mmCIF file of C-alpha atoms and ligand atoms in Angstrom:
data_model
loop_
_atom_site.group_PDB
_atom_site.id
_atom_site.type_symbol
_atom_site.label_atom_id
_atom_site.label_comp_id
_atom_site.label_asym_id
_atom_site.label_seq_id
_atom_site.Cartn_x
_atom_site.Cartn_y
_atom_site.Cartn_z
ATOM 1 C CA UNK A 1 3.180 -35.357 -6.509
ATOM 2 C CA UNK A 2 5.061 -33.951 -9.186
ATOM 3 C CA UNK A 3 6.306 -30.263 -8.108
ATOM 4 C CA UNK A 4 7.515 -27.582 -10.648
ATOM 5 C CA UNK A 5 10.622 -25.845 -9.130
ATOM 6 C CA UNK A 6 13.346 -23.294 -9.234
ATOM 7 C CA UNK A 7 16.207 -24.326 -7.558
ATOM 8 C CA UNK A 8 19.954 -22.762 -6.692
ATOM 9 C CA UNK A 9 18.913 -19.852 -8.827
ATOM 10 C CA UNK A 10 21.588 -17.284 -8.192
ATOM 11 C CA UNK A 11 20.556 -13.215 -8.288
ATOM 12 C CA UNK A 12 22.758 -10.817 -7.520
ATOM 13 C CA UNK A 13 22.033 -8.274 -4.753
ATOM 14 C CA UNK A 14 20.331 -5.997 -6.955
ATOM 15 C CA UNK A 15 18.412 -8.814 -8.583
ATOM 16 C CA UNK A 16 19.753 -10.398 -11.510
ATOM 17 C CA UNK A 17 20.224 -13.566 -12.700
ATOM 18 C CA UNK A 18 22.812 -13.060 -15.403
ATOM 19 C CA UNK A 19 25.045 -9.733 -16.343
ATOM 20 C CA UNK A 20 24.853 -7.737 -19.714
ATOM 21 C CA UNK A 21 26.692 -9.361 -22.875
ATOM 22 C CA UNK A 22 26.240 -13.015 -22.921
ATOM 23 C CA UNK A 23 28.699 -14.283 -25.457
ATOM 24 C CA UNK A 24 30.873 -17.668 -25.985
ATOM 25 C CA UNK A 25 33.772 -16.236 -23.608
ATOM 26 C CA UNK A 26 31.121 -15.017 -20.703
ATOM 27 C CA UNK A 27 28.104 -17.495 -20.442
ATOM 28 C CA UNK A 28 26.794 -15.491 -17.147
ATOM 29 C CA UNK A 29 27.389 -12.242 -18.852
ATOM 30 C CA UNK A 30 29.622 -9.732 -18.251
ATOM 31 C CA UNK A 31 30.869 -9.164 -14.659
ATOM 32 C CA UNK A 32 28.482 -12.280 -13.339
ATOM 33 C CA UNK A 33 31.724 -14.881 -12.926
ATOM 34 C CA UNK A 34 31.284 -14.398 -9.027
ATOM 35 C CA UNK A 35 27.162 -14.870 -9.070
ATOM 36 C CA UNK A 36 27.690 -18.383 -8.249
ATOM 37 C CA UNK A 37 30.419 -17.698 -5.404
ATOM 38 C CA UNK A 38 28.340 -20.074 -3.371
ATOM 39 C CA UNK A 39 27.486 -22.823 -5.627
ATOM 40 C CA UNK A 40 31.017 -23.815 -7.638
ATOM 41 C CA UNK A 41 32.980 -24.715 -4.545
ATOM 42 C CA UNK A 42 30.411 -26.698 -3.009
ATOM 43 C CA UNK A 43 30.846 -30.636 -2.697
ATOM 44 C CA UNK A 44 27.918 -31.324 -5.204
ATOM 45 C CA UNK A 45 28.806 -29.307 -8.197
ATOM 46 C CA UNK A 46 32.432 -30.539 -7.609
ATOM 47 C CA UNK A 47 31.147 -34.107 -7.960
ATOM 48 C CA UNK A 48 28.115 -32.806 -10.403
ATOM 49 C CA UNK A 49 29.229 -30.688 -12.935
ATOM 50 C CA UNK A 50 33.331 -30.824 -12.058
ATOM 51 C CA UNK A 51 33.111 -34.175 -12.227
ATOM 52 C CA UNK A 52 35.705 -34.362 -8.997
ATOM 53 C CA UNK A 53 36.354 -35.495 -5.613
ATOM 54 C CA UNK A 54 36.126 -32.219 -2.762
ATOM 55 C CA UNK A 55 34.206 -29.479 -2.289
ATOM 56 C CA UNK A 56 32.740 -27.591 0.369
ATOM 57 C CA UNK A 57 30.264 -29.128 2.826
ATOM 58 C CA UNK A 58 27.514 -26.916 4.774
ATOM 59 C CA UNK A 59 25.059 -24.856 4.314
ATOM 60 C CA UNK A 60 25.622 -23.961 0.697
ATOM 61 C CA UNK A 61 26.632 -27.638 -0.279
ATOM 62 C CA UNK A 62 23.005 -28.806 1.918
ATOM 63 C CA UNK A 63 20.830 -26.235 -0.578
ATOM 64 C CA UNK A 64 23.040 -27.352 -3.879
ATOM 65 C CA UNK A 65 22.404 -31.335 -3.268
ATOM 66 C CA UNK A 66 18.843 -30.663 -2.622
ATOM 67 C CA UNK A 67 18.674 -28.625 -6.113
ATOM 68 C CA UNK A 68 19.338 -32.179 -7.628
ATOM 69 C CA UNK A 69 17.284 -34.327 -5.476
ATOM 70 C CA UNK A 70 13.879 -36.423 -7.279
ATOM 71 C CA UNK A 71 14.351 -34.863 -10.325
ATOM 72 C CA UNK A 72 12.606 -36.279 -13.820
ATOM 73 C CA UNK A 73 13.131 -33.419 -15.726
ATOM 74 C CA UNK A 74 14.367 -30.190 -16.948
ATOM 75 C CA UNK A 75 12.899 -26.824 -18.760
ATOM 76 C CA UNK A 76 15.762 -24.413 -19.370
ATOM 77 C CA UNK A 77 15.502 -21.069 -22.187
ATOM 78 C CA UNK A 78 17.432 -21.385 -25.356
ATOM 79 C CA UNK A 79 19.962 -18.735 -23.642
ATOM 80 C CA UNK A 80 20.707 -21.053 -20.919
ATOM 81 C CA UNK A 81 21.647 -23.341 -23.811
ATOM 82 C CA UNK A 82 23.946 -21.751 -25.043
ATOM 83 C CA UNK A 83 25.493 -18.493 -27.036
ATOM 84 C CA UNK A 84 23.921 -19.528 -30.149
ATOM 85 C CA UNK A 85 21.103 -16.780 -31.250
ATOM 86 C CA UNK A 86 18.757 -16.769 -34.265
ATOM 87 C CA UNK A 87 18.310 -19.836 -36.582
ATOM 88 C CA UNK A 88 20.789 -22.536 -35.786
ATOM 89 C CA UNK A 89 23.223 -22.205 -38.422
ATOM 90 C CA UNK A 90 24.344 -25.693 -37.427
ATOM 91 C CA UNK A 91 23.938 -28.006 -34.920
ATOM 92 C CA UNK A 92 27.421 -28.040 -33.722
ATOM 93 C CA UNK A 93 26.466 -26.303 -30.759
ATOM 94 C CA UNK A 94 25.591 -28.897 -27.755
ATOM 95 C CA UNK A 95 25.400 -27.408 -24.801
ATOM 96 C CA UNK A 96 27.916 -25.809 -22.147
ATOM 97 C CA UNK A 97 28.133 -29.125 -20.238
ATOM 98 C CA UNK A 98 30.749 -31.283 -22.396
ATOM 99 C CA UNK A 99 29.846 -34.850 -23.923
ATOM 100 C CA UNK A 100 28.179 -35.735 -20.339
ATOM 101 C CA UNK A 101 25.507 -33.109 -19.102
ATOM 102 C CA UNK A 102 24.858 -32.934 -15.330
ATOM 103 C CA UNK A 103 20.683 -33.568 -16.095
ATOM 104 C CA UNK A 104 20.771 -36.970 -16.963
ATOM 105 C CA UNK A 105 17.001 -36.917 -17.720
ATOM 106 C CA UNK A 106 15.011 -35.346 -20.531
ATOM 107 C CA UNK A 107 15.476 -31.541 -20.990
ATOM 108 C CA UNK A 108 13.305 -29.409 -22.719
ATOM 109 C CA UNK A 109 14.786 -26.343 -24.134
ATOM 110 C CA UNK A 110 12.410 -23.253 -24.932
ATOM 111 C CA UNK A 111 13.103 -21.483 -28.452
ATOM 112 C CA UNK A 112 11.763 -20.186 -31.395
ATOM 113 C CA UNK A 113 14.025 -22.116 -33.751
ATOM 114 C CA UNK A 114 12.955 -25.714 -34.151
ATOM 115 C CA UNK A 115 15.768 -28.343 -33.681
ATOM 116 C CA UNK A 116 16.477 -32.521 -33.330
ATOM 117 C CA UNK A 117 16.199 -33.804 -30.023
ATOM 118 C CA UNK A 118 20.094 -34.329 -28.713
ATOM 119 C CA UNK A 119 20.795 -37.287 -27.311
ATOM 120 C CA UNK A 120 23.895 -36.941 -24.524
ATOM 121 C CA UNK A 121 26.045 -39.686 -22.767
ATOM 122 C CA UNK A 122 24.959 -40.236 -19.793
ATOM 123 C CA UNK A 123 20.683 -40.379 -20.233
ATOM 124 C CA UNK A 124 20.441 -36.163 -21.151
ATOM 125 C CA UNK A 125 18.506 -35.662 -23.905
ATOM 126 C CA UNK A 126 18.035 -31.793 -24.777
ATOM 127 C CA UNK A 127 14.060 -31.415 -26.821
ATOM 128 C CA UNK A 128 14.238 -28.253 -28.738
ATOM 129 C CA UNK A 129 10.420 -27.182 -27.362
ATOM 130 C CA UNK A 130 8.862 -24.389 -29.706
ATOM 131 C CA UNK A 131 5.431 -24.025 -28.871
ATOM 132 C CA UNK A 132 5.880 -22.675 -25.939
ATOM 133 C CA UNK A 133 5.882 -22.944 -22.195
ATOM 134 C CA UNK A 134 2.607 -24.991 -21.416
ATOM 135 C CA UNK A 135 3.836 -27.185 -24.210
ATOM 136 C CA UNK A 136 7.245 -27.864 -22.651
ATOM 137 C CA UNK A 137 5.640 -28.284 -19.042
ATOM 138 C CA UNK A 138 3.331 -30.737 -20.097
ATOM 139 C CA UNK A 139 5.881 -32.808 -21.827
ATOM 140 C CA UNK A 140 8.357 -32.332 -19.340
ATOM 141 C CA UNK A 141 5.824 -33.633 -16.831
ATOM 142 C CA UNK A 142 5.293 -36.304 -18.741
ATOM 143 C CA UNK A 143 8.879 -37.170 -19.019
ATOM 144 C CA UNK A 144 9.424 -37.019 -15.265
ATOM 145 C CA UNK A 145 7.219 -39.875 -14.282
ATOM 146 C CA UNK A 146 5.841 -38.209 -10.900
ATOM 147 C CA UNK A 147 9.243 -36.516 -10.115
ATOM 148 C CA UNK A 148 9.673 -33.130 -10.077
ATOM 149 C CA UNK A 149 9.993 -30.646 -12.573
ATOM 150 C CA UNK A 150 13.155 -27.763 -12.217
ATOM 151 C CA UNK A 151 13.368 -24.825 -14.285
ATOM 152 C CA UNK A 152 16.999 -24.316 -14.684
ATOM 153 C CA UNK A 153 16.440 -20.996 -15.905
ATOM 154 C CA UNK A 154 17.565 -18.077 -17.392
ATOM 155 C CA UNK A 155 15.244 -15.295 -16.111
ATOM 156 C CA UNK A 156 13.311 -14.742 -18.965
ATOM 157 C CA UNK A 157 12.156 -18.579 -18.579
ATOM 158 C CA UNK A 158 11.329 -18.336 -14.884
ATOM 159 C CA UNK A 159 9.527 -15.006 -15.135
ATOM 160 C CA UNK A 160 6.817 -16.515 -17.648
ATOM 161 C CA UNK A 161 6.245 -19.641 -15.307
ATOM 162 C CA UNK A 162 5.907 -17.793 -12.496
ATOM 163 C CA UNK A 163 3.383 -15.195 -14.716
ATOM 164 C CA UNK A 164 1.168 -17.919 -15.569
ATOM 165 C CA UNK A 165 0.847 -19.209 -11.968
ATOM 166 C CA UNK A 166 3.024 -22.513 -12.713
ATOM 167 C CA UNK A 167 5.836 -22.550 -9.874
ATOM 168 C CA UNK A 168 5.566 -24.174 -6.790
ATOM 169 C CA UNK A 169 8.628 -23.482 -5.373
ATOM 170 C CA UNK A 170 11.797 -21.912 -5.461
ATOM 171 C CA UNK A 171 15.354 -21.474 -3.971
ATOM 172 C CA UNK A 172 16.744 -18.098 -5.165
ATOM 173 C CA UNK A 173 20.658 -17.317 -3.311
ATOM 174 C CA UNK A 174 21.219 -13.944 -3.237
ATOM 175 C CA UNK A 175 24.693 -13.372 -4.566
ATOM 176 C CA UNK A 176 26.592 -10.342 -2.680
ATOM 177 C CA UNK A 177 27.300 -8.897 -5.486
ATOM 178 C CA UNK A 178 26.163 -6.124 -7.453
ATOM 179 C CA UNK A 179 25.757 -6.196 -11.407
ATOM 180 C CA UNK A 180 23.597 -3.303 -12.512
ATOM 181 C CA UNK A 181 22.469 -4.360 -15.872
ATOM 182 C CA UNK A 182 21.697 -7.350 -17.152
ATOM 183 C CA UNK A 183 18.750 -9.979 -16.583
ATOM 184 C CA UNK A 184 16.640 -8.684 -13.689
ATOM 185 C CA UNK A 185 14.792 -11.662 -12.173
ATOM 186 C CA UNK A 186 11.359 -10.206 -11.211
ATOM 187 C CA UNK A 187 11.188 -7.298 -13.224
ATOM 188 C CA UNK A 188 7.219 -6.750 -13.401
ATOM 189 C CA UNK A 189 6.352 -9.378 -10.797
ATOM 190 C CA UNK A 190 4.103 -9.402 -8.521
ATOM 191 C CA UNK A 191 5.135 -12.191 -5.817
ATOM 192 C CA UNK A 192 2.628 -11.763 -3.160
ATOM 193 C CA UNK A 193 -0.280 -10.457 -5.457
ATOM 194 C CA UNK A 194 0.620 -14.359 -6.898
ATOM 195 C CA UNK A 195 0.136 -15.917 -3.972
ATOM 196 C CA UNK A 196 4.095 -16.021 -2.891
ATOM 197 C CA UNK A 197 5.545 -15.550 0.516
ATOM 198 C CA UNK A 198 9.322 -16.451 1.695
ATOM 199 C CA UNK A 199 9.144 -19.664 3.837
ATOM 200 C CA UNK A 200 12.361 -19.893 5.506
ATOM 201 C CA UNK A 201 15.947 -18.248 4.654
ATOM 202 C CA UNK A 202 19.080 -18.672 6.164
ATOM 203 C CA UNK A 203 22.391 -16.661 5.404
ATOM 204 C CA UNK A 204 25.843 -17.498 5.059
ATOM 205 C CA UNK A 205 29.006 -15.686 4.094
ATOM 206 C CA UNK A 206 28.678 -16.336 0.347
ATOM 207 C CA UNK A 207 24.916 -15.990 -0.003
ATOM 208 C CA UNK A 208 21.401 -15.523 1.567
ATOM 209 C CA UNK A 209 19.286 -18.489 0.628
ATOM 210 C CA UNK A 210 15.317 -17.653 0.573
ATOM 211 C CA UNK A 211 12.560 -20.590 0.007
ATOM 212 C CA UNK A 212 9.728 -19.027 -1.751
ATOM 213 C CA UNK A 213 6.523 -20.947 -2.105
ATOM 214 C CA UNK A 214 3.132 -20.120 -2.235
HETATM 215 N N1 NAP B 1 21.844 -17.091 -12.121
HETATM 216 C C1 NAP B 1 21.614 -18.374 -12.334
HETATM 217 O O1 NAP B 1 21.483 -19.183 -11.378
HETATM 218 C C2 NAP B 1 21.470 -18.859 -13.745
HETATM 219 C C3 NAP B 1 20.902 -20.097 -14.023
HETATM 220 C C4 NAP B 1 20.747 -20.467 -15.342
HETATM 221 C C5 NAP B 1 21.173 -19.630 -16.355
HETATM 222 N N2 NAP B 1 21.732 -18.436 -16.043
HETATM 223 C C6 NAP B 1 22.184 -17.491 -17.063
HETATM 224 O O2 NAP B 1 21.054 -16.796 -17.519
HETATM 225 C C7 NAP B 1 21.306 -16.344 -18.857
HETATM 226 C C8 NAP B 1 20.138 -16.771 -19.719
HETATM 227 O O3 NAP B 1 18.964 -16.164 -19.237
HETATM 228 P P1 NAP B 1 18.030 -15.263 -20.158
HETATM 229 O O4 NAP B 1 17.016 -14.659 -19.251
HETATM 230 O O5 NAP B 1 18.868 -14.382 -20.994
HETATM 231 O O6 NAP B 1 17.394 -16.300 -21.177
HETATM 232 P P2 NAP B 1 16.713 -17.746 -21.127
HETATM 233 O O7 NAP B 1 15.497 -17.715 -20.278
HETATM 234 O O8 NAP B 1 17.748 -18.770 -20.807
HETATM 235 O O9 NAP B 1 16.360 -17.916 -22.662
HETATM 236 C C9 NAP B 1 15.544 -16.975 -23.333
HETATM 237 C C10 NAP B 1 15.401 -17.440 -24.749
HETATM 238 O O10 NAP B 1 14.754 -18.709 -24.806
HETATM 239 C C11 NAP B 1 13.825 -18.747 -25.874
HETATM 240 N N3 NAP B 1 12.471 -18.754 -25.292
HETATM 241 C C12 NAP B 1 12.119 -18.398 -24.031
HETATM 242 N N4 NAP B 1 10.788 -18.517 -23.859
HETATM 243 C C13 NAP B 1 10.293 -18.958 -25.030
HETATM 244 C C14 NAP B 1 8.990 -19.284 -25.476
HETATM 245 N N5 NAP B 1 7.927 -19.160 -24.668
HETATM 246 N N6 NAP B 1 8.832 -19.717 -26.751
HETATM 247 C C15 NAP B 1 9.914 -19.859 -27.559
HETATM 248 N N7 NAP B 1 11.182 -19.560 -27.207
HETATM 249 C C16 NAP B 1 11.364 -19.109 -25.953
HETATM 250 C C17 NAP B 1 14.065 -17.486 -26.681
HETATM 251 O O11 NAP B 1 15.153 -17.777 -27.561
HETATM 252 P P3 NAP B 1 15.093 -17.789 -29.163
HETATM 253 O O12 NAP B 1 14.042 -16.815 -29.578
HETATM 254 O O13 NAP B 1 16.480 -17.391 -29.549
HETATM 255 O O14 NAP B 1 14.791 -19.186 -29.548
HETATM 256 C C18 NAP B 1 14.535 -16.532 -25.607
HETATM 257 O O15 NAP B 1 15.276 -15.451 -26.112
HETATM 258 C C19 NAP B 1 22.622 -16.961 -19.282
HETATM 259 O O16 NAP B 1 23.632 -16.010 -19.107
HETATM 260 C C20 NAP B 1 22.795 -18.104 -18.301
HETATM 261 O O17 NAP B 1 24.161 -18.428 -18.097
HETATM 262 C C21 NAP B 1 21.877 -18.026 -14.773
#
């Protein structure tokens, strides 16, 4: 059955998911570069988004190839996207991912500011979604053909799934790091008053990884 998931979604230790200051020069936000200190040397980003041979095997490199496993689609916020904010004053902007995105499947971009689906080499197509999250669930279900669902994120994205009861699952890592502003994951969320409890976790020296399900 078709799951809707978070998966590899990086906080820091005080709980957010991107730093102050997204711009063009800092896509994570200011002082974030090390939020994924767990995820970029792994063997599957390497191969996934590096598009290269290497990488880290283990426990990290175990929960990053399981963030890409039976997959049929994507929801990600316009943020995620990219640095572009307000009406598109073009359409030059495609993404952070170069000519060949690491979805490969339909992905369905939350925003306000309607937008041509982009078709990508390689079978991503980004849908500009603006009628909001049911809307982009139920065609990203659609898309994904009794795979799962991931929400890639940012917070903002996550936090209204998981407000209107939609997630199944996630995999948050816990970044050792400490940002202080910025995008605060579960700012007014209730996780257990949802339904929520952490299933397993297991730690390693460039993260704690924690299953939440309900
Ligand atoms: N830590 C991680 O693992 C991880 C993973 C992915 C991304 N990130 C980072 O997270 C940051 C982005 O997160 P974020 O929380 O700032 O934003 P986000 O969730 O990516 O995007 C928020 C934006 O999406 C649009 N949007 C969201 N919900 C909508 C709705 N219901 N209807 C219409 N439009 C909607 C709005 O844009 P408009 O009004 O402008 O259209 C909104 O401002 C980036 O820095 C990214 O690099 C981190």
């Amino acid at each position: 059955m078709s799951r809707l998931r978070v998966s590899a979604f990086t906080v820091s230790a005080d709980g957010f998911g991107a730093g102050p200051d997204q711009n063009r020069e800092q896509p994570l936000g200011r002082g974030a570069e090390q939020l994924h200190g767990w995820f970029v040397p792994t063997r599957t980003f390497q191969r996934a988004v590096m598009k290269q041979d290497g990488g880290t095997t283990g426990v990290d490199d175990d929960f990053a190839a399981r963030s890409f496993e039976n997959l049929g689609a994507w929801i990600m916020g316009r943020n995620m996207f990219g640095p572009v904010r307000g009406p598109w004053p073009d359409f030059q902007w495609k993404g952070w991912w170069g000519a060949n995105p690491p979805y490969h499947v339909p992905v369905f971009v939350l925003t306000h500011h309607p937008r041509p689906p982009l078709e990508m080499e390689g079978g991503t197509i980004f849908h500009f979604v603006t009628e909001g999250i049911k809307a982009a669930l139920d065609r990203a279900s659609a898309a994904a053909q009794g795979k799962d669902v991931r929400i890639g994120g940012g917070a903002a994205t996550i936090r209204q799934y998981l407000k209107a009861g939609l997630v199944d699952e996630m995999h948050i890592a816990v970044s050792p790091i400490l940002l202080g502003k910025g995008e605060l994951l579960f700012e007014g969320i209730d996780l257990p008053a949802l339904g929520y409890r952490v299933k397993t976790h297991v730690s390693t020296p460039a993260a704690m990884h924690l299953v939440i399900e309900r």
